[in-house]
Amino acid sequence: CELGRLDILLEVSLLSAFNAAPRQGHLDQAYNIFAHLKVHTPQCILFDPSTPEISVDIDFKEFKNDAWKDFYEVVGKALPSDLPSPRGASVKMLCFVDASHASNCVTMRSHTGILIKLN
């Protein structure tokens, strides 16, 4: 998904699951989305450039260093020998994920939303 109308993002995503065999109720909901768009004119989105304070209460002592060895081999970073030195400021990436697990009662599918912010 691109940066667009975030106010209708979830509704359009849920409605698009019924593209193959839509029914009258789906058309009615599409009309509701268009009615919302008619009333709510486009607005701008502002991003706060500051880094949010996130406190996570995870005791990392519970995780053993070799906990993932069954899944991933221990390898080093493959960097080319002629790699140029970095220029400019470093980049910070924040990733937020949310999901509705098995929210579709018929197919038991989930909907997932991801927001990735690069400083």
Short mmCIF file of N, CA and C in Angstrom, two decimals:
data_model
loop_
_atom_site.label_atom_id
_atom_site.label_comp_id
_atom_site.label_asym_id
_atom_site.label_seq_id
_atom_site.Cartn_x
_atom_site.Cartn_y
_atom_site.Cartn_z
N CYS A 1 0.84 -1.18 0.00
CA CYS A 1 0.00 0.00 0.00
C CYS A 1 0.89 1.24 0.00
N GLU A 2 0.47 2.23 -0.68
CA GLU A 2 1.18 3.49 -0.71
C GLU A 2 0.61 4.41 0.35
N LEU A 3 1.28 5.53 0.51
CA LEU A 3 0.75 6.56 1.38
C LEU A 3 -0.41 7.21 0.66
N GLY A 4 -1.58 7.11 1.19
CA GLY A 4 -2.76 7.64 0.52
C GLY A 4 -3.82 7.98 1.54
N ARG A 5 -5.04 7.59 1.26
CA ARG A 5 -6.15 7.87 2.16
C ARG A 5 -6.15 6.85 3.29
N LEU A 6 -5.45 7.17 4.35
CA LEU A 6 -5.33 6.25 5.48
C LEU A 6 -6.65 6.06 6.21
N ASP A 7 -7.58 7.02 6.04
CA ASP A 7 -8.86 6.90 6.73
C ASP A 7 -9.74 5.80 6.14
N ILE A 8 -9.49 5.37 4.92
CA ILE A 8 -10.29 4.31 4.32
C ILE A 8 -9.45 3.07 4.00
N LEU A 9 -8.21 3.05 4.45
CA LEU A 9 -7.31 1.96 4.11
C LEU A 9 -7.83 0.60 4.56
N LEU A 10 -8.25 0.49 5.81
CA LEU A 10 -8.74 -0.79 6.33
C LEU A 10 -10.02 -1.21 5.62
N GLU A 11 -10.94 -0.29 5.42
CA GLU A 11 -12.22 -0.64 4.81
C GLU A 11 -12.04 -1.13 3.38
N VAL A 12 -11.18 -0.46 2.62
CA VAL A 12 -10.93 -0.89 1.24
C VAL A 12 -10.24 -2.25 1.23
N SER A 13 -9.33 -2.46 2.16
CA SER A 13 -8.64 -3.75 2.25
C SER A 13 -9.62 -4.87 2.56
N LEU A 14 -10.51 -4.65 3.51
CA LEU A 14 -11.50 -5.67 3.86
C LEU A 14 -12.46 -5.93 2.70
N LEU A 15 -12.86 -4.86 2.02
CA LEU A 15 -13.80 -5.00 0.91
C LEU A 15 -13.16 -5.70 -0.28
N SER A 16 -11.86 -5.51 -0.48
CA SER A 16 -11.19 -6.11 -1.63
C SER A 16 -11.09 -7.63 -1.52
N ALA A 17 -11.31 -8.17 -0.34
CA ALA A 17 -11.29 -9.62 -0.18
C ALA A 17 -12.47 -10.28 -0.90
N PHE A 18 -13.47 -9.48 -1.28
CA PHE A 18 -14.67 -10.03 -1.92
C PHE A 18 -14.77 -9.63 -3.39
N ASN A 19 -13.62 -9.32 -4.02
CA ASN A 19 -13.63 -8.93 -5.43
C ASN A 19 -14.10 -10.06 -6.34
N ALA A 20 -13.80 -11.28 -5.99
CA ALA A 20 -14.14 -12.41 -6.87
C ALA A 20 -15.65 -12.67 -6.91
N ALA A 21 -16.33 -12.52 -5.79
CA ALA A 21 -17.77 -12.80 -5.74
C ALA A 21 -18.47 -11.79 -4.82
N PRO A 22 -18.56 -10.54 -5.25
CA PRO A 22 -19.22 -9.54 -4.39
C PRO A 22 -20.73 -9.74 -4.36
N ARG A 23 -21.32 -9.28 -3.27
CA ARG A 23 -22.78 -9.34 -3.12
C ARG A 23 -23.31 -7.94 -2.90
N GLN A 24 -24.61 -7.82 -2.73
CA GLN A 24 -25.24 -6.51 -2.60
C GLN A 24 -24.72 -5.76 -1.37
N GLY A 25 -24.47 -6.47 -0.28
CA GLY A 25 -23.95 -5.82 0.92
C GLY A 25 -22.58 -5.20 0.70
N HIS A 26 -21.77 -5.82 -0.15
CA HIS A 26 -20.46 -5.28 -0.44
C HIS A 26 -20.58 -3.99 -1.26
N LEU A 27 -21.54 -3.97 -2.18
CA LEU A 27 -21.77 -2.75 -2.96
C LEU A 27 -22.27 -1.63 -2.05
N ASP A 28 -23.14 -1.96 -1.12
CA ASP A 28 -23.63 -0.95 -0.18
C ASP A 28 -22.49 -0.38 0.66
N GLN A 29 -21.57 -1.23 1.08
CA GLN A 29 -20.43 -0.74 1.86
C GLN A 29 -19.50 0.12 0.99
N ALA A 30 -19.36 -0.23 -0.28
CA ALA A 30 -18.56 0.60 -1.18
C ALA A 30 -19.20 1.97 -1.33
N TYR A 31 -20.52 2.03 -1.40
CA TYR A 31 -21.22 3.32 -1.45
C TYR A 31 -20.96 4.12 -0.17
N ASN A 32 -20.93 3.43 0.97
CA ASN A 32 -20.63 4.13 2.23
C ASN A 32 -19.24 4.73 2.21
N ILE A 33 -18.27 4.02 1.61
CA ILE A 33 -16.92 4.57 1.52
C ILE A 33 -16.91 5.82 0.64
N PHE A 34 -17.62 5.77 -0.49
CA PHE A 34 -17.69 6.94 -1.36
C PHE A 34 -18.41 8.10 -0.68
N ALA A 35 -19.43 7.81 0.12
CA ALA A 35 -20.12 8.87 0.87
C ALA A 35 -19.17 9.51 1.88
N HIS A 36 -18.35 8.69 2.51
CA HIS A 36 -17.35 9.22 3.45
C HIS A 36 -16.36 10.13 2.72
N LEU A 37 -15.91 9.70 1.56
CA LEU A 37 -14.96 10.51 0.79
C LEU A 37 -15.57 11.82 0.33
N LYS A 38 -16.86 11.82 0.03
CA LYS A 38 -17.53 13.04 -0.41
C LYS A 38 -17.61 14.06 0.72
N VAL A 39 -17.83 13.58 1.94
CA VAL A 39 -17.98 14.48 3.09
C VAL A 39 -16.61 14.93 3.62
N HIS A 40 -15.66 14.02 3.66
CA HIS A 40 -14.34 14.32 4.24
C HIS A 40 -13.35 14.61 3.12
N THR A 41 -13.07 15.88 2.94
CA THR A 41 -12.13 16.28 1.89
C THR A 41 -10.72 15.81 2.26
N PRO A 42 -9.85 15.68 1.27
CA PRO A 42 -8.48 15.24 1.56
C PRO A 42 -7.78 16.19 2.53
N GLN A 43 -7.05 15.61 3.43
CA GLN A 43 -6.30 16.39 4.41
C GLN A 43 -4.84 15.99 4.33
N CYS A 44 -3.99 16.77 4.96
CA CYS A 44 -2.57 16.45 4.90
C CYS A 44 -2.18 15.55 6.07
N ILE A 45 -1.09 14.85 5.90
CA ILE A 45 -0.56 13.97 6.93
C ILE A 45 0.75 14.56 7.41
N LEU A 46 0.87 14.72 8.70
CA LEU A 46 2.09 15.26 9.29
C LEU A 46 2.80 14.15 10.05
N PHE A 47 4.09 14.06 9.86
CA PHE A 47 4.90 13.09 10.58
C PHE A 47 5.79 13.81 11.56
N ASP A 48 5.84 13.31 12.76
CA ASP A 48 6.71 13.87 13.79
C ASP A 48 8.11 13.33 13.57
N PRO A 49 9.11 14.18 13.36
CA PRO A 49 10.47 13.68 13.08
C PRO A 49 11.20 13.15 14.30
N SER A 50 10.66 13.38 15.49
CA SER A 50 11.35 12.91 16.69
C SER A 50 11.17 11.40 16.85
N THR A 51 12.12 10.79 17.52
CA THR A 51 12.06 9.36 17.79
C THR A 51 11.18 9.11 19.01
N PRO A 52 10.16 8.26 18.87
CA PRO A 52 9.29 8.02 20.01
C PRO A 52 9.99 7.23 21.11
N GLU A 53 9.58 7.48 22.33
CA GLU A 53 10.09 6.72 23.47
C GLU A 53 9.26 5.44 23.59
N ILE A 54 9.89 4.31 23.39
CA ILE A 54 9.20 3.03 23.45
C ILE A 54 9.82 2.22 24.57
N SER A 55 9.00 1.87 25.53
CA SER A 55 9.51 1.04 26.62
C SER A 55 8.94 -0.36 26.46
N VAL A 56 9.81 -1.31 26.38
CA VAL A 56 9.40 -2.70 26.23
C VAL A 56 9.93 -3.47 27.43
N ASP A 57 9.03 -4.12 28.11
CA ASP A 57 9.41 -4.88 29.29
C ASP A 57 9.66 -6.34 28.91
N ILE A 58 10.80 -6.58 28.30
CA ILE A 58 11.18 -7.94 27.91
C ILE A 58 12.47 -8.29 28.64
N ASP A 59 12.45 -9.41 29.29
CA ASP A 59 13.64 -9.88 29.96
C ASP A 59 14.46 -10.70 28.96
N PHE A 60 15.48 -10.08 28.39
CA PHE A 60 16.26 -10.76 27.37
C PHE A 60 17.14 -11.86 27.94
N LYS A 61 17.18 -11.99 29.25
CA LYS A 61 17.94 -13.09 29.85
C LYS A 61 17.27 -14.43 29.58
N GLU A 62 15.95 -14.40 29.27
CA GLU A 62 15.24 -15.63 28.97
C GLU A 62 15.69 -16.23 27.64
N PHE A 63 16.19 -15.40 26.74
CA PHE A 63 16.59 -15.87 25.42
C PHE A 63 18.04 -16.32 25.45
N LYS A 64 18.24 -17.53 25.02
CA LYS A 64 19.60 -18.06 24.95
C LYS A 64 20.24 -17.60 23.64
N ASN A 65 21.53 -17.46 23.64
CA ASN A 65 22.22 -17.03 22.43
C ASN A 65 22.10 -18.03 21.29
N ASP A 66 21.94 -19.29 21.61
CA ASP A 66 21.85 -20.30 20.56
C ASP A 66 20.40 -20.74 20.29
N ALA A 67 19.42 -19.92 20.69
CA ALA A 67 18.02 -20.30 20.55
C ALA A 67 17.59 -20.42 19.09
N TRP A 68 18.22 -19.69 18.19
CA TRP A 68 17.80 -19.69 16.80
C TRP A 68 18.73 -20.52 15.91
N LYS A 69 19.68 -21.22 16.48
CA LYS A 69 20.63 -21.98 15.67
C LYS A 69 19.95 -23.09 14.87
N ASP A 70 18.81 -23.59 15.34
CA ASP A 70 18.09 -24.60 14.58
C ASP A 70 17.52 -24.03 13.28
N PHE A 71 17.24 -22.73 13.27
CA PHE A 71 16.61 -22.10 12.11
C PHE A 71 17.61 -21.37 11.23
N TYR A 72 18.60 -20.75 11.84
CA TYR A 72 19.56 -19.94 11.08
C TYR A 72 20.98 -20.39 11.38
N GLU A 73 21.76 -20.48 10.34
CA GLU A 73 23.16 -20.80 10.52
C GLU A 73 23.89 -19.56 11.04
N VAL A 74 24.96 -19.80 11.74
CA VAL A 74 25.77 -18.68 12.22
C VAL A 74 26.70 -18.27 11.09
N VAL A 75 26.42 -17.13 10.50
CA VAL A 75 27.23 -16.63 9.40
C VAL A 75 27.59 -15.18 9.67
N GLY A 76 28.65 -14.74 9.08
CA GLY A 76 29.04 -13.34 9.18
C GLY A 76 28.39 -12.54 8.07
N LYS A 77 28.55 -11.24 8.14
CA LYS A 77 28.00 -10.37 7.11
C LYS A 77 28.86 -10.47 5.87
N ALA A 78 28.23 -10.67 4.73
CA ALA A 78 28.95 -10.73 3.47
C ALA A 78 29.08 -9.32 2.91
N LEU A 79 30.19 -8.69 3.16
CA LEU A 79 30.43 -7.33 2.68
C LEU A 79 31.49 -7.37 1.60
N PRO A 80 31.30 -6.61 0.53
CA PRO A 80 32.32 -6.59 -0.52
C PRO A 80 33.60 -5.92 -0.02
N SER A 81 34.71 -6.33 -0.59
CA SER A 81 36.00 -5.79 -0.15
C SER A 81 36.18 -4.33 -0.52
N ASP A 82 35.51 -3.87 -1.60
CA ASP A 82 35.66 -2.48 -2.02
C ASP A 82 34.47 -1.62 -1.56
N LEU A 83 33.89 -1.94 -0.44
CA LEU A 83 32.75 -1.20 0.10
C LEU A 83 33.17 0.22 0.46
N PRO A 84 32.50 1.24 -0.07
CA PRO A 84 32.87 2.62 0.27
C PRO A 84 32.47 2.95 1.70
N SER A 85 33.13 3.93 2.26
CA SER A 85 32.79 4.34 3.62
C SER A 85 31.46 5.08 3.61
N PRO A 86 30.66 4.95 4.66
CA PRO A 86 29.35 5.61 4.69
C PRO A 86 29.49 7.12 4.72
N ARG A 87 28.56 7.79 4.03
CA ARG A 87 28.55 9.25 4.02
C ARG A 87 27.21 9.73 4.55
N GLY A 88 27.22 10.87 5.20
CA GLY A 88 25.98 11.44 5.69
C GLY A 88 25.54 10.85 7.01
N ALA A 89 24.34 11.22 7.40
CA ALA A 89 23.80 10.76 8.68
C ALA A 89 23.31 9.32 8.58
N SER A 90 23.31 8.65 9.69
CA SER A 90 22.80 7.29 9.71
C SER A 90 21.28 7.30 9.59
N VAL A 91 20.73 6.19 9.22
CA VAL A 91 19.29 6.06 9.04
C VAL A 91 18.73 5.20 10.16
N LYS A 92 17.66 5.69 10.77
CA LYS A 92 16.97 4.91 11.80
C LYS A 92 15.66 4.40 11.21
N MET A 93 15.35 3.17 11.51
CA MET A 93 14.12 2.57 11.02
C MET A 93 13.28 2.10 12.20
N LEU A 94 12.01 2.50 12.19
CA LEU A 94 11.04 2.01 13.17
C LEU A 94 9.98 1.24 12.41
N CYS A 95 9.59 0.11 12.93
CA CYS A 95 8.57 -0.71 12.29
C CYS A 95 7.50 -1.05 13.32
N PHE A 96 6.27 -0.75 12.99
CA PHE A 96 5.14 -1.06 13.85
C PHE A 96 4.23 -2.03 13.09
N VAL A 97 3.79 -3.08 13.74
CA VAL A 97 2.96 -4.09 13.11
C VAL A 97 1.76 -4.37 14.00
N ASP A 98 0.61 -4.54 13.37
CA ASP A 98 -0.59 -4.91 14.10
C ASP A 98 -1.36 -5.91 13.23
N ALA A 99 -2.08 -6.81 13.86
CA ALA A 99 -2.81 -7.82 13.12
C ALA A 99 -4.10 -8.18 13.83
N SER A 100 -5.09 -8.56 13.04
CA SER A 100 -6.32 -9.11 13.58
C SER A 100 -6.31 -10.59 13.22
N HIS A 101 -5.93 -11.40 14.15
CA HIS A 101 -5.74 -12.82 13.88
C HIS A 101 -7.07 -13.53 13.66
N ALA A 102 -7.22 -14.12 12.50
CA ALA A 102 -8.40 -14.91 12.12
C ALA A 102 -9.69 -14.11 12.29
N SER A 103 -9.68 -12.85 11.85
CA SER A 103 -10.88 -12.02 12.00
C SER A 103 -11.97 -12.38 11.00
N ASN A 104 -11.62 -13.01 9.90
CA ASN A 104 -12.62 -13.45 8.95
C ASN A 104 -13.19 -14.78 9.44
N CYS A 105 -14.45 -14.78 9.79
CA CYS A 105 -15.07 -15.97 10.40
C CYS A 105 -15.23 -17.13 9.41
N VAL A 106 -15.25 -16.84 8.11
CA VAL A 106 -15.45 -17.89 7.12
C VAL A 106 -14.12 -18.56 6.77
N THR A 107 -13.12 -17.77 6.41
CA THR A 107 -11.84 -18.33 5.96
C THR A 107 -10.78 -18.34 7.05
N MET A 108 -11.06 -17.72 8.18
CA MET A 108 -10.12 -17.61 9.31
C MET A 108 -8.82 -16.90 8.90
N ARG A 109 -8.91 -16.00 7.93
CA ARG A 109 -7.74 -15.23 7.52
C ARG A 109 -7.57 -14.02 8.41
N SER A 110 -6.37 -13.51 8.43
CA SER A 110 -6.03 -12.35 9.25
C SER A 110 -5.76 -11.14 8.36
N HIS A 111 -5.84 -9.97 8.96
CA HIS A 111 -5.44 -8.74 8.29
C HIS A 111 -4.28 -8.16 9.08
N THR A 112 -3.25 -7.77 8.36
CA THR A 112 -2.05 -7.25 9.00
C THR A 112 -1.76 -5.86 8.48
N GLY A 113 -1.39 -4.97 9.37
CA GLY A 113 -0.98 -3.63 8.98
C GLY A 113 0.45 -3.38 9.42
N ILE A 114 1.22 -2.76 8.54
CA ILE A 114 2.63 -2.49 8.82
C ILE A 114 2.92 -1.03 8.53
N LEU A 115 3.58 -0.37 9.46
CA LEU A 115 4.03 1.00 9.25
C LEU A 115 5.53 1.01 9.45
N ILE A 116 6.27 1.40 8.43
CA ILE A 116 7.73 1.50 8.51
C ILE A 116 8.10 2.97 8.36
N LYS A 117 8.82 3.48 9.34
CA LYS A 117 9.22 4.89 9.33
C LYS A 117 10.74 4.96 9.28
N LEU A 118 11.24 5.65 8.27
CA LEU A 118 12.67 5.92 8.17
C LEU A 118 12.87 7.37 8.55
N ASN A 119 13.87 7.63 9.41
CA ASN A 119 14.03 8.98 9.91
C ASN A 119 14.05 9.95 8.77
#
